[in-house]
């Protein structure tokens, strides 16, 4: 969805986001919120958390250079 485009923008505004627990938590929370909004209601909390972890790993790998 359109919301996923906000991730790179949010990341680019954070200073050294990969180095700080607080900023990595912000990114994880943003991913979780997007997943809750965008995935079908059939996904439960456990499935959302698994997806969040996988998406975070992708984001960390793909956008870690923005740190």
PDB file of N, CA, C and O in Angstrom:
ATOM      1  N   UNK A   1       0.796  -1.185   0.000  1.00  0.00           N
ATOM      2  CA  UNK A   1       0.000   0.000   0.000  1.00  0.00           C
ATOM      3  C   UNK A   1       0.846   1.259   0.000  1.00  0.00           C
ATOM      4  O   UNK A   1       2.064   1.218   0.049  1.00  0.00           O
ATOM      5  N   UNK A   2       0.189   2.353  -0.027  1.00  0.00           N
ATOM      6  CA  UNK A   2       0.846   3.655  -0.045  1.00  0.00           C
ATOM      7  C   UNK A   2       1.670   3.859   1.226  1.00  0.00           C
ATOM      8  O   UNK A   2       2.738   4.444   1.188  1.00  0.00           O
ATOM      9  N   UNK A   3       1.209   3.343   2.360  1.00  0.00           N
ATOM     10  CA  UNK A   3       1.908   3.540   3.625  1.00  0.00           C
ATOM     11  C   UNK A   3       3.323   2.984   3.615  1.00  0.00           C
ATOM     12  O   UNK A   3       4.198   3.517   4.257  1.00  0.00           O
ATOM     13  N   UNK A   4       3.562   1.886   2.893  1.00  0.00           N
ATOM     14  CA  UNK A   4       4.891   1.296   2.887  1.00  0.00           C
ATOM     15  C   UNK A   4       5.917   2.236   2.285  1.00  0.00           C
ATOM     16  O   UNK A   4       7.092   2.136   2.594  1.00  0.00           O
ATOM     17  N   UNK A   5       5.492   3.162   1.449  1.00  0.00           N
ATOM     18  CA  UNK A   5       6.407   4.147   0.875  1.00  0.00           C
ATOM     19  C   UNK A   5       6.932   5.095   1.944  1.00  0.00           C
ATOM     20  O   UNK A   5       7.938   5.760   1.738  1.00  0.00           O
ATOM     21  N   UNK A   6       6.267   5.173   3.073  1.00  0.00           N
ATOM     22  CA  UNK A   6       6.695   6.057   4.151  1.00  0.00           C
ATOM     23  C   UNK A   6       7.924   5.526   4.877  1.00  0.00           C
ATOM     24  O   UNK A   6       8.630   6.294   5.520  1.00  0.00           O
ATOM     25  N   UNK A   7       8.208   4.245   4.772  1.00  0.00           N
ATOM     26  CA  UNK A   7       9.351   3.682   5.494  1.00  0.00           C
ATOM     27  C   UNK A   7      10.678   4.330   5.117  1.00  0.00           C
ATOM     28  O   UNK A   7      11.395   4.789   6.004  1.00  0.00           O
ATOM     29  N   UNK A   8      11.053   4.377   3.839  1.00  0.00           N
ATOM     30  CA  UNK A   8      12.336   5.017   3.518  1.00  0.00           C
ATOM     31  C   UNK A   8      12.403   6.472   3.958  1.00  0.00           C
ATOM     32  O   UNK A   8      13.450   6.942   4.402  1.00  0.00           O
ATOM     33  N   UNK A   9      11.298   7.177   3.863  1.00  0.00           N
ATOM     34  CA  UNK A   9      11.271   8.580   4.285  1.00  0.00           C
ATOM     35  C   UNK A   9      11.478   8.668   5.794  1.00  0.00           C
ATOM     36  O   UNK A   9      12.277   9.459   6.277  1.00  0.00           O
ATOM     37  N   UNK A  10      10.778   7.831   6.546  1.00  0.00           N
ATOM     38  CA  UNK A  10      10.931   7.832   7.999  1.00  0.00           C
ATOM     39  C   UNK A  10      12.354   7.469   8.390  1.00  0.00           C
ATOM     40  O   UNK A  10      12.933   8.079   9.287  1.00  0.00           O
ATOM     41  N   UNK A  11      12.915   6.485   7.729  1.00  0.00           N
ATOM     42  CA  UNK A  11      14.278   6.047   8.028  1.00  0.00           C
ATOM     43  C   UNK A  11      15.271   7.159   7.708  1.00  0.00           C
ATOM     44  O   UNK A  11      16.192   7.414   8.482  1.00  0.00           O
ATOM     45  N   UNK A  12      15.084   7.830   6.593  1.00  0.00           N
ATOM     46  CA  UNK A  12      16.045   8.858   6.189  1.00  0.00           C
ATOM     47  C   UNK A  12      16.071  10.031   7.162  1.00  0.00           C
ATOM     48  O   UNK A  12      17.059  10.759   7.233  1.00  0.00           O
ATOM     49  N   UNK A  13      15.015  10.212   7.932  1.00  0.00           N
ATOM     50  CA  UNK A  13      14.947  11.313   8.907  1.00  0.00           C
ATOM     51  C   UNK A  13      15.591  10.954  10.245  1.00  0.00           C
ATOM     52  O   UNK A  13      15.708  11.807  11.114  1.00  0.00           O
ATOM     53  N   UNK A  14      15.979   9.697  10.416  1.00  0.00           N
ATOM     54  CA  UNK A  14      16.553   9.253  11.680  1.00  0.00           C
ATOM     55  C   UNK A  14      18.072   9.234  11.588  1.00  0.00           C
ATOM     56  O   UNK A  14      18.640   8.782  10.601  1.00  0.00           O
ATOM     57  N   UNK A  15      18.692   9.689  12.646  1.00  0.00           N
ATOM     58  CA  UNK A  15      20.145   9.734  12.716  1.00  0.00           C
ATOM     59  C   UNK A  15      20.674   8.395  13.229  1.00  0.00           C
ATOM     60  O   UNK A  15      20.361   7.995  14.348  1.00  0.00           O
ATOM     61  N   UNK A  16      21.447   7.699  12.407  1.00  0.00           N
ATOM     62  CA  UNK A  16      22.057   6.414  12.787  1.00  0.00           C
ATOM     63  C   UNK A  16      21.028   5.434  13.340  1.00  0.00           C
ATOM     64  O   UNK A  16      21.227   4.831  14.394  1.00  0.00           O
ATOM     65  N   UNK A  17      19.943   5.242  12.604  1.00  0.00           N
ATOM     66  CA  UNK A  17      18.843   4.421  13.101  1.00  0.00           C
ATOM     67  C   UNK A  17      19.250   2.987  13.392  1.00  0.00           C
ATOM     68  O   UNK A  17      18.685   2.347  14.275  1.00  0.00           O
ATOM     69  N   UNK A  18      20.242   2.455  12.698  1.00  0.00           N
ATOM     70  CA  UNK A  18      20.639   1.065  12.945  1.00  0.00           C
ATOM     71  C   UNK A  18      21.484   0.926  14.201  1.00  0.00           C
ATOM     72  O   UNK A  18      21.674  -0.178  14.696  1.00  0.00           O
ATOM     73  N   UNK A  19      21.998   2.016  14.727  1.00  0.00           N
ATOM     74  CA  UNK A  19      22.880   1.975  15.895  1.00  0.00           C
ATOM     75  C   UNK A  19      22.148   2.153  17.221  1.00  0.00           C
ATOM     76  O   UNK A  19      22.716   1.902  18.273  1.00  0.00           O
ATOM     77  N   UNK A  20      20.915   2.602  17.167  1.00  0.00           N
ATOM     78  CA  UNK A  20      20.207   2.963  18.394  1.00  0.00           C
ATOM     79  C   UNK A  20      18.984   2.074  18.599  1.00  0.00           C
ATOM     80  O   UNK A  20      18.155   1.931  17.699  1.00  0.00           O
ATOM     81  N   UNK A  21      18.870   1.498  19.794  1.00  0.00           N
ATOM     82  CA  UNK A  21      17.722   0.657  20.110  1.00  0.00           C
ATOM     83  C   UNK A  21      16.405   1.417  19.966  1.00  0.00           C
ATOM     84  O   UNK A  21      15.414   0.869  19.492  1.00  0.00           O
ATOM     85  N   UNK A  22      16.416   2.686  20.375  1.00  0.00           N
ATOM     86  CA  UNK A  22      15.194   3.490  20.327  1.00  0.00           C
ATOM     87  C   UNK A  22      14.702   3.665  18.889  1.00  0.00           C
ATOM     88  O   UNK A  22      13.514   3.540  18.602  1.00  0.00           O
ATOM     89  N   UNK A  23      15.619   3.943  17.972  1.00  0.00           N
ATOM     90  CA  UNK A  23      15.195   4.175  16.585  1.00  0.00           C
ATOM     91  C   UNK A  23      14.865   2.869  15.869  1.00  0.00           C
ATOM     92  O   UNK A  23      13.949   2.843  15.056  1.00  0.00           O
ATOM     93  N   UNK A  24      15.566   1.782  16.180  1.00  0.00           N
ATOM     94  CA  UNK A  24      15.176   0.509  15.568  1.00  0.00           C
ATOM     95  C   UNK A  24      13.804   0.095  16.078  1.00  0.00           C
ATOM     96  O   UNK A  24      13.000  -0.451  15.309  1.00  0.00           O
ATOM     97  N   UNK A  25      13.503   0.390  17.342  1.00  0.00           N
ATOM     98  CA  UNK A  25      12.172   0.095  17.882  1.00  0.00           C
ATOM     99  C   UNK A  25      11.106   0.930  17.176  1.00  0.00           C
ATOM    100  O   UNK A  25      10.002   0.434  16.903  1.00  0.00           O
ATOM    101  N   UNK A  26      11.414   2.179  16.866  1.00  0.00           N
ATOM    102  CA  UNK A  26      10.469   3.024  16.132  1.00  0.00           C
ATOM    103  C   UNK A  26      10.154   2.426  14.766  1.00  0.00           C
ATOM    104  O   UNK A  26       8.994   2.404  14.338  1.00  0.00           O
ATOM    105  N   UNK A  27      11.186   1.950  14.075  1.00  0.00           N
ATOM    106  CA  UNK A  27      10.980   1.339  12.755  1.00  0.00           C
ATOM    107  C   UNK A  27      10.159   0.060  12.892  1.00  0.00           C
ATOM    108  O   UNK A  27       9.233  -0.180  12.112  1.00  0.00           O
ATOM    109  N   UNK A  28      10.466  -0.758  13.887  1.00  0.00           N
ATOM    110  CA  UNK A  28       9.700  -1.989  14.104  1.00  0.00           C
ATOM    111  C   UNK A  28       8.239  -1.672  14.400  1.00  0.00           C
ATOM    112  O   UNK A  28       7.337  -2.352  13.890  1.00  0.00           O
ATOM    113  N   UNK A  29       7.993  -0.638  15.188  1.00  0.00           N
ATOM    114  CA  UNK A  29       6.614  -0.245  15.493  1.00  0.00           C
ATOM    115  C   UNK A  29       5.901   0.282  14.255  1.00  0.00           C
ATOM    116  O   UNK A  29       4.717  -0.009  14.041  1.00  0.00           O
ATOM    117  N   UNK A  30       6.593   1.039  13.435  1.00  0.00           N
ATOM    118  CA  UNK A  30       6.006   1.547  12.201  1.00  0.00           C
ATOM    119  C   UNK A  30       5.638   0.386  11.276  1.00  0.00           C
ATOM    120  O   UNK A  30       4.535   0.355  10.711  1.00  0.00           O
ATOM    121  N   UNK A  31       6.529  -0.585  11.146  1.00  0.00           N
ATOM    122  CA  UNK A  31       6.250  -1.767  10.322  1.00  0.00           C
ATOM    123  C   UNK A  31       5.037  -2.512  10.869  1.00  0.00           C
ATOM    124  O   UNK A  31       4.131  -2.885  10.120  1.00  0.00           O
ATOM    125  N   UNK A  32       4.999  -2.719  12.183  1.00  0.00           N
ATOM    126  CA  UNK A  32       3.872  -3.419  12.805  1.00  0.00           C
ATOM    127  C   UNK A  32       2.560  -2.699  12.520  1.00  0.00           C
ATOM    128  O   UNK A  32       1.562  -3.313  12.137  1.00  0.00           O
ATOM    129  N   UNK A  33       2.565  -1.381  12.690  1.00  0.00           N
ATOM    130  CA  UNK A  33       1.342  -0.599  12.456  1.00  0.00           C
ATOM    131  C   UNK A  33       0.880  -0.718  11.012  1.00  0.00           C
ATOM    132  O   UNK A  33      -0.318  -0.847  10.735  1.00  0.00           O
ATOM    133  N   UNK A  34       1.805  -0.678  10.070  1.00  0.00           N
ATOM    134  CA  UNK A  34       1.453  -0.816   8.657  1.00  0.00           C
ATOM    135  C   UNK A  34       0.876  -2.204   8.396  1.00  0.00           C
ATOM    136  O   UNK A  34      -0.140  -2.354   7.709  1.00  0.00           O
ATOM    137  N   UNK A  35       1.509  -3.231   8.965  1.00  0.00           N
ATOM    138  CA  UNK A  35       1.007  -4.596   8.763  1.00  0.00           C
ATOM    139  C   UNK A  35      -0.395  -4.752   9.333  1.00  0.00           C
ATOM    140  O   UNK A  35      -1.260  -5.365   8.699  1.00  0.00           O
ATOM    141  N   UNK A  36      -0.648  -4.221  10.515  1.00  0.00           N
ATOM    142  CA  UNK A  36      -1.986  -4.314  11.100  1.00  0.00           C
ATOM    143  C   UNK A  36      -3.019  -3.640  10.200  1.00  0.00           C
ATOM    144  O   UNK A  36      -4.147  -4.120  10.066  1.00  0.00           O
ATOM    145  N   UNK A  37      -2.649  -2.534   9.586  1.00  0.00           N
ATOM    146  CA  UNK A  37      -3.585  -1.816   8.703  1.00  0.00           C
ATOM    147  C   UNK A  37      -3.784  -2.512   7.368  1.00  0.00           C
ATOM    148  O   UNK A  37      -4.886  -2.531   6.829  1.00  0.00           O
ATOM    149  N   UNK A  38      -2.711  -3.061   6.818  1.00  0.00           N
ATOM    150  CA  UNK A  38      -2.739  -3.524   5.433  1.00  0.00           C
ATOM    151  C   UNK A  38      -3.035  -5.013   5.241  1.00  0.00           C
ATOM    152  O   UNK A  38      -3.543  -5.395   4.200  1.00  0.00           O
ATOM    153  N   UNK A  39      -2.683  -5.847   6.214  1.00  0.00           N
ATOM    154  CA  UNK A  39      -2.917  -7.281   6.046  1.00  0.00           C
ATOM    155  C   UNK A  39      -4.369  -7.625   6.356  1.00  0.00           C
ATOM    156  O   UNK A  39      -5.026  -6.940   7.136  1.00  0.00           O
ATOM    157  N   UNK A  40      -4.856  -8.717   5.760  1.00  0.00           N
ATOM    158  CA  UNK A  40      -6.242  -9.136   6.032  1.00  0.00           C
ATOM    159  C   UNK A  40      -6.456  -9.438   7.515  1.00  0.00           C
ATOM    160  O   UNK A  40      -5.518  -9.800   8.235  1.00  0.00           O
ATOM    161  N   UNK A  41      -7.683  -9.322   7.960  1.00  0.00           N
ATOM    162  CA  UNK A  41      -8.023  -9.557   9.359  1.00  0.00           C
ATOM    163  C   UNK A  41      -7.757 -10.986   9.803  1.00  0.00           C
ATOM    164  O   UNK A  41      -7.706 -11.270  10.991  1.00  0.00           O
ATOM    165  N   UNK A  42      -7.575 -11.898   8.850  1.00  0.00           N
ATOM    166  CA  UNK A  42      -7.320 -13.302   9.187  1.00  0.00           C
ATOM    167  C   UNK A  42      -5.944 -13.504   9.829  1.00  0.00           C
ATOM    168  O   UNK A  42      -5.683 -14.536  10.423  1.00  0.00           O
ATOM    169  N   UNK A  43      -5.057 -12.513   9.733  1.00  0.00           N
ATOM    170  CA  UNK A  43      -3.745 -12.604  10.373  1.00  0.00           C
ATOM    171  C   UNK A  43      -3.903 -12.330  11.864  1.00  0.00           C
ATOM    172  O   UNK A  43      -4.492 -11.329  12.259  1.00  0.00           O
ATOM    173  N   UNK A  44      -3.344 -13.225  12.681  1.00  0.00           N
ATOM    174  CA  UNK A  44      -3.395 -12.992  14.123  1.00  0.00           C
ATOM    175  C   UNK A  44      -2.106 -12.307  14.587  1.00  0.00           C
ATOM    176  O   UNK A  44      -1.192 -12.054  13.796  1.00  0.00           O
ATOM    177  N   UNK A  45      -2.040 -12.020  15.878  1.00  0.00           N
ATOM    178  CA  UNK A  45      -0.910 -11.263  16.420  1.00  0.00           C
ATOM    179  C   UNK A  45       0.427 -11.984  16.174  1.00  0.00           C
ATOM    180  O   UNK A  45       1.430 -11.360  15.840  1.00  0.00           O
ATOM    181  N   UNK A  46       0.440 -13.303  16.338  1.00  0.00           N
ATOM    182  CA  UNK A  46       1.661 -14.072  16.131  1.00  0.00           C
ATOM    183  C   UNK A  46       2.131 -13.963  14.686  1.00  0.00           C
ATOM    184  O   UNK A  46       3.309 -13.739  14.419  1.00  0.00           O
ATOM    185  N   UNK A  47       1.214 -14.090  13.746  1.00  0.00           N
ATOM    186  CA  UNK A  47       1.565 -13.982  12.329  1.00  0.00           C
ATOM    187  C   UNK A  47       2.067 -12.581  11.993  1.00  0.00           C
ATOM    188  O   UNK A  47       3.007 -12.428  11.214  1.00  0.00           O
ATOM    189  N   UNK A  48       1.440 -11.575  12.580  1.00  0.00           N
ATOM    190  CA  UNK A  48       1.878 -10.191  12.363  1.00  0.00           C
ATOM    191  C   UNK A  48       3.311 -10.023  12.861  1.00  0.00           C
ATOM    192  O   UNK A  48       4.145  -9.401  12.204  1.00  0.00           O
ATOM    193  N   UNK A  49       3.616 -10.591  14.033  1.00  0.00           N
ATOM    194  CA  UNK A  49       4.962 -10.472  14.589  1.00  0.00           C
ATOM    195  C   UNK A  49       5.998 -11.175  13.722  1.00  0.00           C
ATOM    196  O   UNK A  49       7.108 -10.684  13.533  1.00  0.00           O
ATOM    197  N   UNK A  50       5.646 -12.329  13.164  1.00  0.00           N
ATOM    198  CA  UNK A  50       6.558 -13.034  12.255  1.00  0.00           C
ATOM    199  C   UNK A  50       6.808 -12.174  11.016  1.00  0.00           C
ATOM    200  O   UNK A  50       7.959 -11.975  10.607  1.00  0.00           O
ATOM    201  N   UNK A  51       5.756 -11.644  10.451  1.00  0.00           N
ATOM    202  CA  UNK A  51       5.883 -10.769   9.271  1.00  0.00           C
ATOM    203  C   UNK A  51       6.698  -9.526   9.605  1.00  0.00           C
ATOM    204  O   UNK A  51       7.557  -9.109   8.825  1.00  0.00           O
ATOM    205  N   UNK A  52       6.452  -8.945  10.779  1.00  0.00           N
ATOM    206  CA  UNK A  52       7.185  -7.750  11.194  1.00  0.00           C
ATOM    207  C   UNK A  52       8.677  -8.038  11.247  1.00  0.00           C
ATOM    208  O   UNK A  52       9.490  -7.257  10.750  1.00  0.00           O
ATOM    209  N   UNK A  53       9.045  -9.176  11.809  1.00  0.00           N
ATOM    210  CA  UNK A  53      10.452  -9.536  11.884  1.00  0.00           C
ATOM    211  C   UNK A  53      11.083  -9.708  10.519  1.00  0.00           C
ATOM    212  O   UNK A  53      12.205  -9.239  10.266  1.00  0.00           O
ATOM    213  N   UNK A  54      10.358 -10.342   9.604  1.00  0.00           N
ATOM    214  CA  UNK A  54      10.872 -10.551   8.253  1.00  0.00           C
ATOM    215  C   UNK A  54      10.992  -9.229   7.494  1.00  0.00           C
ATOM    216  O   UNK A  54      11.978  -8.990   6.803  1.00  0.00           O
ATOM    217  N   UNK A  55       9.995  -8.380   7.633  1.00  0.00           N
ATOM    218  CA  UNK A  55      10.043  -7.077   6.962  1.00  0.00           C
ATOM    219  C   UNK A  55      11.170  -6.229   7.546  1.00  0.00           C
ATOM    220  O   UNK A  55      11.911  -5.575   6.808  1.00  0.00           O
ATOM    221  N   UNK A  56      11.330  -6.262   8.873  1.00  0.00           N
ATOM    222  CA  UNK A  56      12.402  -5.492   9.492  1.00  0.00           C
ATOM    223  C   UNK A  56      13.767  -5.948   8.974  1.00  0.00           C
ATOM    224  O   UNK A  56      14.625  -5.112   8.675  1.00  0.00           O
ATOM    225  N   UNK A  57      13.975  -7.242   8.869  1.00  0.00           N
ATOM    226  CA  UNK A  57      15.252  -7.752   8.358  1.00  0.00           C
ATOM    227  C   UNK A  57      15.498  -7.247   6.935  1.00  0.00           C
ATOM    228  O   UNK A  57      16.608  -6.854   6.583  1.00  0.00           O
ATOM    229  N   UNK A  58      14.437  -7.241   6.120  1.00  0.00           N
ATOM    230  CA  UNK A  58      14.560  -6.724   4.756  1.00  0.00           C
ATOM    231  C   UNK A  58      14.912  -5.236   4.781  1.00  0.00           C
ATOM    232  O   UNK A  58      15.827  -4.793   4.087  1.00  0.00           O
ATOM    233  N   UNK A  59      14.183  -4.476   5.584  1.00  0.00           N
ATOM    234  CA  UNK A  59      14.409  -3.030   5.667  1.00  0.00           C
ATOM    235  C   UNK A  59      15.821  -2.746   6.168  1.00  0.00           C
ATOM    236  O   UNK A  59      16.518  -1.881   5.629  1.00  0.00           O
ATOM    237  N   UNK A  60      16.257  -3.481   7.187  1.00  0.00           N
ATOM    238  CA  UNK A  60      17.595  -3.285   7.735  1.00  0.00           C
ATOM    239  C   UNK A  60      18.654  -3.543   6.659  1.00  0.00           C
ATOM    240  O   UNK A  60      19.609  -2.778   6.514  1.00  0.00           O
ATOM    241  N   UNK A  61      18.445  -4.618   5.891  1.00  0.00           N
ATOM    242  CA  UNK A  61      19.394  -4.953   4.816  1.00  0.00           C
ATOM    243  C   UNK A  61      19.327  -3.939   3.685  1.00  0.00           C
ATOM    244  O   UNK A  61      20.351  -3.494   3.172  1.00  0.00           O
ATOM    245  N   UNK A  62      18.134  -3.552   3.299  1.00  0.00           N
ATOM    246  CA  UNK A  62      17.935  -2.680   2.136  1.00  0.00           C
ATOM    247  C   UNK A  62      18.252  -1.214   2.432  1.00  0.00           C
ATOM    248  O   UNK A  62      18.773  -0.508   1.585  1.00  0.00           O
ATOM    249  N   UNK A  63      17.895  -0.744   3.635  1.00  0.00           N
ATOM    250  CA  UNK A  63      18.012   0.679   3.947  1.00  0.00           C
ATOM    251  C   UNK A  63      19.015   0.985   5.057  1.00  0.00           C
ATOM    252  O   UNK A  63      19.088   2.115   5.524  1.00  0.00           O
ATOM    253  N   UNK A  64      19.773  -0.005   5.488  1.00  0.00           N
ATOM    254  CA  UNK A  64      20.762   0.222   6.535  1.00  0.00           C
ATOM    255  C   UNK A  64      21.790   1.270   6.167  1.00  0.00           C
ATOM    256  O   UNK A  64      22.319   1.966   7.031  1.00  0.00           O
ATOM    257  N   UNK A  65      22.016   1.425   4.880  1.00  0.00           N
ATOM    258  CA  UNK A  65      22.979   2.432   4.418  1.00  0.00           C
ATOM    259  C   UNK A  65      22.538   3.853   4.764  1.00  0.00           C
ATOM    260  O   UNK A  65      23.342   4.783   4.770  1.00  0.00           O
ATOM    261  N   UNK A  66      21.255   4.042   5.057  1.00  0.00           N
ATOM    262  CA  UNK A  66      20.740   5.373   5.385  1.00  0.00           C
ATOM    263  C   UNK A  66      21.109   5.775   6.808  1.00  0.00           C
ATOM    264  O   UNK A  66      20.791   6.870   7.231  1.00  0.00           O
ATOM    265  N   UNK A  67      21.767   4.877   7.522  1.00  0.00           N
ATOM    266  CA  UNK A  67      22.057   5.128   8.943  1.00  0.00           C
ATOM    267  C   UNK A  67      22.995   6.274   9.094  1.00  0.00           C
ATOM    268  O   UNK A  67      23.943   6.584   8.739  1.00  0.00           O
TER     269      UNK A  67
END
